[in-house]
Coordinates of C-alpha atoms and ligand atoms in Angstrom, one line a residue:
M15 CA 0.0 0.0 0.0
E16 CA 1.2 3.5 -0.8
F17 CA 2.2 5.7 2.1
S18 CA -0.4 8.3 1.1
Q19 CA -3.2 5.8 1.6
Y20 CA -2.4 5.6 5.3
N21 CA -4.3 8.2 7.3
V22 CA -1.3 9.0 9.6
N23 CA -2.8 12.3 10.7
S24 CA -5.3 10.4 12.8
L25 CA -2.3 9.9 15.2
M26 CA -1.2 12.5 17.6
Y27 CA 2.0 14.1 16.4
I28 CA 4.6 13.3 19.0
T29 CA 7.8 12.8 16.9
P30 CA 8.8 13.3 13.3
R31 CA 8.6 9.9 11.5
P32 CA 9.9 8.9 8.0
E33 CA 7.2 8.3 5.4
I34 CA 7.2 4.5 5.6
V35 CA 5.0 2.1 7.5
F36 CA 6.6 -1.1 8.8
T37 CA 4.5 -4.2 8.1
E38 CA 6.8 -7.2 9.0
G39 CA 9.8 -8.1 11.0
S40 CA 12.0 -11.2 11.3
G41 CA 15.2 -11.4 13.3
M42 CA 17.4 -8.4 12.5
W43 CA 15.2 -7.4 9.5
L44 CA 12.2 -5.1 9.0
T45 CA 10.0 -4.8 5.9
D46 CA 8.1 -1.6 5.0
N47 CA 4.8 -1.0 3.1
N48 CA 6.8 -0.9 -0.2
G49 CA 8.4 -4.2 0.4
K50 CA 11.8 -2.7 1.1
R51 CA 13.9 -4.4 3.7
Y52 CA 16.0 -2.8 6.4
L53 CA 18.7 -4.2 8.6
D54 CA 17.5 -3.0 12.0
Y55 CA 20.0 -1.8 14.7
L56 CA 17.3 -0.2 16.8
Q57 CA 15.3 -3.3 17.5
G58 CA 12.3 -1.5 19.0
W59 CA 14.8 0.6 21.1
A60 CA 16.9 -2.2 22.6
V61 CA 13.6 -4.1 23.2
N62 CA 13.7 -7.1 20.8
C63 CA 16.6 -8.9 22.5
L64 CA 15.8 -12.0 20.4
G65 CA 15.1 -10.0 17.2
H66 CA 11.8 -9.4 15.5
S67 CA 9.0 -11.9 16.0
P68 CA 11.2 -14.9 17.3
A69 CA 9.4 -18.2 17.3
V70 CA 9.8 -18.7 21.1
I71 CA 7.8 -15.5 21.7
S72 CA 5.0 -16.2 19.1
D73 CA 4.8 -19.8 20.5
A74 CA 4.5 -18.5 24.1
L75 CA 1.9 -15.9 23.0
I76 CA -0.2 -18.4 21.1
A77 CA 0.0 -21.1 23.8
Q78 CA -0.8 -18.8 26.7
S79 CA -3.6 -16.9 24.8
K80 CA -5.4 -20.3 24.4
K81 CA -5.1 -21.0 28.1
L82 CA -5.7 -17.8 30.1
L83 CA -5.4 -14.1 29.3
N84 CA -6.1 -12.4 32.6
P85 CA -7.6 -13.7 35.8
S86 CA -7.2 -10.2 37.4
P87 CA -4.3 -9.0 39.6
A88 CA -6.3 -10.1 42.7
F89 CA -5.3 -13.7 41.9
Y90 CA -2.1 -15.6 41.3
N91 CA -1.5 -17.0 37.9
A92 CA 1.1 -19.6 36.9
P93 CA 3.3 -17.6 34.5
M94 CA 3.5 -14.7 36.9
V95 CA 4.8 -16.9 39.7
E96 CA 7.2 -18.8 37.4
L97 CA 8.7 -15.6 36.0
A98 CA 9.2 -14.1 39.4
T99 CA 10.9 -17.3 40.6
L100 CA 13.2 -17.3 37.6
L101 CA 14.1 -13.6 38.2
T102 CA 14.9 -14.1 41.9
Q103 CA 16.9 -17.3 41.2
N104 CA 19.0 -15.4 38.6
S105 CA 19.6 -12.2 40.6
C106 CA 20.4 -10.9 44.1
F107 CA 16.7 -9.9 44.6
D108 CA 14.0 -11.7 46.5
R109 CA 10.7 -10.1 45.4
V110 CA 9.2 -9.0 42.1
F111 CA 6.3 -6.7 41.1
F112 CA 5.4 -6.8 37.4
T113 CA 4.6 -3.7 35.3
N114 CA 3.7 -2.8 31.8
S115 CA 6.6 -0.4 31.0
G116 CA 9.9 0.9 32.3
A117 CA 8.4 4.1 33.5
E118 CA 5.9 2.3 35.6
A119 CA 8.6 0.0 37.1
N120 CA 10.6 3.2 38.0
E121 CA 7.5 4.8 39.5
G122 CA 7.1 1.7 41.6
A123 CA 10.8 1.9 42.6
I124 CA 10.3 5.5 43.7
K125 CA 7.2 4.7 45.7
L126 CA 8.9 1.7 47.3
A127 CA 12.0 3.8 48.3
R128 CA 9.7 6.5 49.7
K129 CA 7.7 4.0 51.7
W130 CA 10.9 2.5 53.0
G131 CA 12.0 6.0 54.0
Q132 CA 8.7 6.5 55.9
L133 CA 9.2 3.3 57.8
N134 CA 13.0 3.4 58.4
K135 CA 14.4 6.9 57.8
N136 CA 12.1 9.3 59.5
G137 CA 10.2 10.1 56.3
A138 CA 13.3 10.7 54.2
F139 CA 12.1 10.9 50.6
E140 CA 14.8 12.5 48.4
I141 CA 16.3 10.2 45.7
I142 CA 19.5 11.4 44.2
T143 CA 19.5 10.9 40.4
F144 CA 21.9 12.0 37.7
D145 CA 22.4 14.7 35.0
H146 CA 21.5 13.2 31.6
G147 CA 19.9 10.2 33.2
F148 CA 16.6 8.9 31.7
H149 CA 13.9 7.1 33.7
G150 CA 10.7 7.4 31.7
R151 CA 7.9 9.8 30.7
T152 CA 5.5 9.9 33.7
L153 CA 5.7 13.0 35.8
A154 CA 7.8 11.4 38.6
T155 CA 10.2 9.6 36.2
M156 CA 10.6 12.8 34.1
S157 CA 11.5 14.6 37.3
A158 CA 14.0 11.9 38.2
S159 CA 15.5 12.1 34.7
G160 CA 18.3 14.6 34.0
K161 CA 17.3 15.4 30.5
P162 CA 18.1 19.1 29.6
G163 CA 14.9 21.1 29.5
W164 CA 12.7 18.5 31.2
D165 CA 12.7 20.5 34.5
K166 CA 10.5 23.1 32.8
L167 CA 8.4 20.9 30.6
F168 CA 5.0 20.1 32.3
A169 CA 6.0 22.1 35.4
P170 CA 5.8 21.9 38.3
Q171 CA 8.0 18.8 38.6
V172 CA 7.6 16.1 41.2
S173 CA 10.1 17.3 43.9
G174 CA 12.8 15.3 45.6
F175 CA 15.2 14.4 42.9
P176 CA 18.5 16.3 43.3
K177 CA 20.9 15.7 40.5
A178 CA 24.5 14.5 40.8
D179 CA 27.2 13.9 38.1
L180 CA 27.8 10.3 36.8
N181 CA 31.2 8.9 37.8
D182 CA 31.8 11.7 40.3
I183 CA 31.2 10.3 43.8
A184 CA 31.9 13.7 45.5
S185 CA 28.9 15.2 43.6
V186 CA 26.7 12.5 45.2
E187 CA 28.1 12.8 48.7
K188 CA 27.5 16.5 48.6
L189 CA 23.8 16.0 48.1
I190 CA 23.2 13.5 50.9
S191 CA 21.2 14.8 53.8
D192 CA 18.8 13.5 56.4
K193 CA 16.1 13.8 53.7
T194 CA 17.9 11.3 51.4
V195 CA 16.5 7.9 51.0
A196 CA 18.2 6.5 47.9
V197 CA 20.5 7.0 44.9
M198 CA 19.1 5.9 41.6
L199 CA 21.0 5.4 38.4
E200 CA 21.3 3.6 35.1
P201 CA 24.4 1.5 35.2
I202 CA 24.8 2.7 31.6
Q203 CA 23.1 5.9 30.6
G204 CA 21.3 4.8 27.4
E205 CA 19.3 7.8 26.2
G206 CA 22.1 10.1 27.5
G207 CA 24.5 8.7 24.9
V208 CA 25.6 5.2 26.1
I209 CA 27.8 6.4 29.0
P210 CA 28.7 3.6 31.4
A211 CA 29.0 4.2 35.1
N212 CA 32.5 2.9 35.7
R213 CA 33.2 -0.1 38.0
E214 CA 35.0 2.1 40.6
F215 CA 32.0 4.5 40.7
M216 CA 29.6 1.6 41.3
H217 CA 31.7 0.3 44.1
E218 CA 32.0 3.8 45.6
L219 CA 28.2 4.3 45.3
R220 CA 27.5 1.0 47.1
A221 CA 29.9 1.9 49.9
L222 CA 28.5 5.4 50.2
T223 CA 24.9 4.3 50.3
K224 CA 25.7 1.6 52.9
K225 CA 27.6 4.1 55.0
H226 CA 24.5 6.4 55.1
G227 CA 22.0 3.6 55.4
I228 CA 20.2 4.6 52.2
L229 CA 19.1 2.5 49.2
L230 CA 20.8 1.9 45.8
I231 CA 18.4 1.6 42.9
V232 CA 19.6 0.5 39.5
D233 CA 17.4 1.3 36.5
E234 CA 18.2 -1.6 34.2
V235 CA 15.3 -1.0 31.8
Q236 CA 17.9 -0.7 28.9
S237 CA 21.0 -2.3 30.4
G238 CA 19.4 -5.4 31.9
M239 CA 18.4 -8.8 30.4
G240 CA 21.7 -9.8 28.8
R241 CA 22.4 -6.5 27.0
T242 CA 25.9 -6.1 28.5
G243 CA 26.8 -9.8 28.3
E244 CA 25.9 -10.3 31.9
L245 CA 22.2 -11.0 32.7
F246 CA 22.1 -7.6 34.6
A247 CA 24.6 -4.8 34.3
Y248 CA 25.1 -4.4 38.1
Q249 CA 26.8 -7.8 37.9
L250 CA 29.6 -6.2 35.8
S251 CA 30.9 -4.5 39.0
G252 CA 30.0 -7.3 41.4
I253 CA 27.9 -5.1 43.7
T254 CA 24.4 -5.9 44.9
P255 CA 21.8 -3.1 44.7
D256 CA 18.7 -2.9 46.9
I257 CA 16.2 -2.3 44.1
M258 CA 16.3 -2.9 40.3
T259 CA 13.9 -2.1 37.5
L260 CA 13.5 -3.9 34.2
A261 CA 11.5 -3.5 31.0
K262 CA 12.5 -3.4 27.3
G263 CA 14.4 -6.7 26.9
I264 CA 12.4 -8.7 29.4
G265 CA 9.4 -8.6 27.1
G266 CA 11.4 -9.1 23.9
G267 CA 8.9 -6.8 22.2
V268 CA 5.8 -7.0 24.3
P269 CA 4.9 -4.6 27.1
L270 CA 6.4 -6.1 30.3
G271 CA 8.5 -4.6 33.0
A272 CA 9.4 -5.5 36.6
L273 CA 10.4 -3.9 39.9
L274 CA 12.6 -6.1 42.0
S275 CA 13.9 -5.7 45.5
T276 CA 15.6 -7.5 48.4
E277 CA 13.4 -8.9 51.1
A278 CA 14.5 -6.2 53.6
V279 CA 13.2 -3.5 51.2
A280 CA 10.0 -5.1 50.0
C281 CA 7.8 -3.1 52.4
F282 CA 4.6 -2.5 50.4
V283 CA 1.5 -3.5 52.2
P284 CA -1.9 -4.1 50.5
G285 CA -3.2 -0.9 49.0
D286 CA 0.2 0.6 48.2
Q287 CA 0.8 -0.8 44.8
G288 CA -1.1 -2.4 42.0
G289 CA -2.4 -2.1 38.5
T290 CA -5.0 -3.9 36.3
Y291 CA -2.5 -5.6 34.0
N292 CA 0.4 -6.2 36.4
G293 CA 1.6 -9.8 36.1
A294 CA -1.0 -10.7 33.5
P295 CA -0.2 -14.2 32.2
L296 CA 0.0 -13.3 28.5
M297 CA 3.0 -11.0 29.0
T298 CA 4.7 -12.9 31.8
A299 CA 4.6 -16.1 29.7
V300 CA 6.6 -14.2 27.1
G301 CA 9.0 -13.1 29.9
I302 CA 9.6 -16.7 30.8
A303 CA 10.4 -17.6 27.2
V304 CA 12.8 -14.7 26.9
L305 CA 14.6 -15.4 30.2
K306 CA 15.0 -19.1 29.3
E307 CA 16.7 -18.2 26.0
L308 CA 19.1 -15.7 27.7
T309 CA 20.1 -18.2 30.4
K310 CA 20.8 -21.1 28.0
P311 CA 24.4 -22.2 28.3
G312 CA 26.7 -20.1 26.1
F313 CA 24.1 -17.4 25.2
L314 CA 25.6 -14.6 27.3
N315 CA 29.1 -15.6 26.3
S316 CA 28.2 -15.2 22.7
V317 CA 26.9 -11.7 23.5
K318 CA 30.3 -10.9 25.0
E319 CA 32.1 -12.3 22.0
K320 CA 30.0 -10.3 19.5
A321 CA 30.3 -7.2 21.6
Q322 CA 34.1 -7.4 21.5
Y323 CA 34.0 -7.9 17.8
L324 CA 31.6 -4.9 17.3
S325 CA 33.8 -2.8 19.5
D326 CA 37.0 -3.7 17.6
E327 CA 35.4 -3.1 14.2
L328 CA 33.8 0.3 15.3
N329 CA 37.3 1.3 16.5
K330 CA 38.7 0.4 13.0
L331 CA 35.9 2.5 11.3
S332 CA 36.7 5.3 13.7
E333 CA 40.4 5.3 12.7
E334 CA 39.6 5.0 9.0
F335 CA 37.3 8.0 9.1
G336 CA 39.1 10.1 11.7
L337 CA 36.2 9.7 14.3
Q338 CA 36.5 9.8 18.1
G339 CA 36.3 6.1 19.0
E340 CA 33.5 4.1 20.6
R341 CA 32.2 3.2 24.0
G342 CA 29.6 1.0 25.7
E343 CA 29.1 -2.3 27.4
G344 CA 28.1 -5.5 25.6
L345 CA 25.7 -4.9 22.7
L346 CA 24.8 -1.4 23.8
R347 CA 27.5 0.6 22.0
A348 CA 28.0 4.1 20.6
L349 CA 30.3 5.5 17.9
K350 CA 31.6 9.0 18.6
L351 CA 31.4 10.9 15.4
G352 CA 33.4 14.0 16.4
S353 CA 30.9 16.3 14.6
N354 CA 27.1 16.7 14.4
I355 CA 26.6 14.3 11.4
G356 CA 24.5 11.8 13.4
A357 CA 21.1 12.8 11.9
E358 CA 22.4 12.8 8.4
I359 CA 24.0 9.4 8.7
V360 CA 20.7 8.0 10.1
E361 CA 18.8 9.4 7.1
V362 CA 21.3 8.3 4.4
A363 CA 21.6 4.8 5.9
R364 CA 17.8 4.4 6.0
N365 CA 17.5 5.6 2.3
M366 CA 20.1 3.2 1.0
E367 CA 19.0 0.9 -1.9
P368 CA 18.1 -1.9 -2.3
V369 CA 18.2 -2.5 1.5
G370 CA 18.3 0.2 4.1
L371 CA 20.0 0.3 7.5
L372 CA 18.2 1.6 10.6
L373 CA 20.5 3.4 13.1
N374 CA 19.9 5.7 16.0
S375 CA 21.6 9.0 16.9
P376 CA 20.8 9.8 20.6
R377 CA 23.1 12.9 20.4
P378 CA 24.0 14.8 17.2
D379 CA 27.6 13.5 17.4
L380 CA 26.8 9.9 18.3
L381 CA 25.5 6.7 16.8
R382 CA 24.0 4.1 19.1
F383 CA 23.9 0.4 18.3
M384 CA 21.4 -1.9 20.0
P385 CA 21.1 -5.0 17.9
A386 CA 19.2 -8.2 18.9
L387 CA 21.4 -10.2 21.3
N388 CA 21.4 -13.1 18.8
V389 CA 22.6 -11.0 15.9
T390 CA 25.0 -13.0 13.7
K391 CA 28.6 -12.1 12.8
E392 CA 27.4 -11.8 9.2
E393 CA 24.7 -9.2 10.2
L394 CA 27.4 -7.3 12.1
D395 CA 29.6 -7.3 9.0
L396 CA 26.8 -6.2 6.8
M397 CA 26.0 -3.3 9.0
L398 CA 29.7 -2.3 9.2
S399 CA 30.1 -2.4 5.5
M400 CA 26.9 -0.4 4.9
L401 CA 28.0 2.1 7.5
R402 CA 31.4 2.4 5.8
T403 CA 29.5 3.3 2.5
V404 CA 27.4 5.9 4.4
L405 CA 30.4 7.4 6.1
K406 CA 32.3 7.7 2.8
Q407 CA 29.3 9.6 1.3
V408 CA 28.7 11.9 4.4
K409 CA 32.4 12.6 5.2
N410 CA 33.5 13.2 1.6
K411 CA 31.0 15.8 0.7
Ligands
PLP516 C1 13.4 3.2 28.0 C2 13.8 3.5 29.4 C3 12.9 3.8 30.4 C4 11.4 4.0 30.1 O1 10.8 2.8 29.7 P1 9.4 2.8 29.0 O2 9.0 1.4 28.8 O3 9.5 3.6 27.8 O4 8.5 3.5 30.0 C5 13.3 4.0 31.7 N1 14.6 3.9 32.0 C6 15.6 3.6 31.0 C7 17.0 3.4 31.4 C8 15.2 3.4 29.7 O5 16.1 3.1 28.8

């Protein structure tokens, strides 16, 4: 169908979108309304950890949809219990609350920390977050985010989120007072431009929060579920946080998130937290299928190997074109372009013929790569050779 035949103006305008409509996806590939194929390095924004429409997810959806869709959150259901058990067995956490999105998981984390502060810290409620951090688009999670300009958008903000600088422990310590209940961060700032919190900083943060008797919350909505080559990014530094949030990868493409905490922190009582779809079996059945794939022997090792390869090859490209190198953890990586050519590269790559390449530029001078975790070496090589072609065109103008 022609693009002009789609009535796209019936949608609210929230972002500029290219004039194509995606109709099918398989693995690392998407197909649009004209039948053109694209190699996809966005993957639903680091969501499709097993690629587009993997069989394990469609099988789980079909099987569960025939059994039970939603008995209501007032009752247990089997997939909800099984996924919570798998998550606690594979992490340092003891309790799980399921959500429909990352923002909702983070809202839950903020509520849980404030509740814990009421019970244990004399009503302390401030949560120290970070400049350039991103935690979602609800009012509280926008307030917790450190995106430039967001402090004025939809004012007044939810108060109680003083901002520190990532990888600068003194900037955190300076903000701690008797009102502080927690520090919350992304182990790798994703939307901020793929900026990892370094190992030393994670250790310092854990020691500092312990010293002051406050909570450490990791937002692993983007960095969790195998993205870094560990199941969770906090494991890279060997520390154990008090609260973790997940979304994106855990659903492999369907809306599913989770709030996890240690037993000591799981202080909600009936009435504090809930939601109509929380833990609904259709989505948690998918979460089980995803987690089982990621924890198969060798899977995370293969993520590490491919990450090393991608990192090496991006560094070669960087040298070839006089760029500024690359950074990241696992298969969440960024190429530092050294000039504001990100948007142009994204455009030229998408418009390549006969197949396009989908890339993301979270900052004007940066490209972000978030392939499926089961991307093949051939699909990495194809992306790199297409990117080389694009860079030649954009840099030699
Ligand atoms: C995407 C993201 C969120 C928000 O998740 P939604 O599912 O879009 O609400 C929160 N935190 C981080 C780190 C993210 O990358």
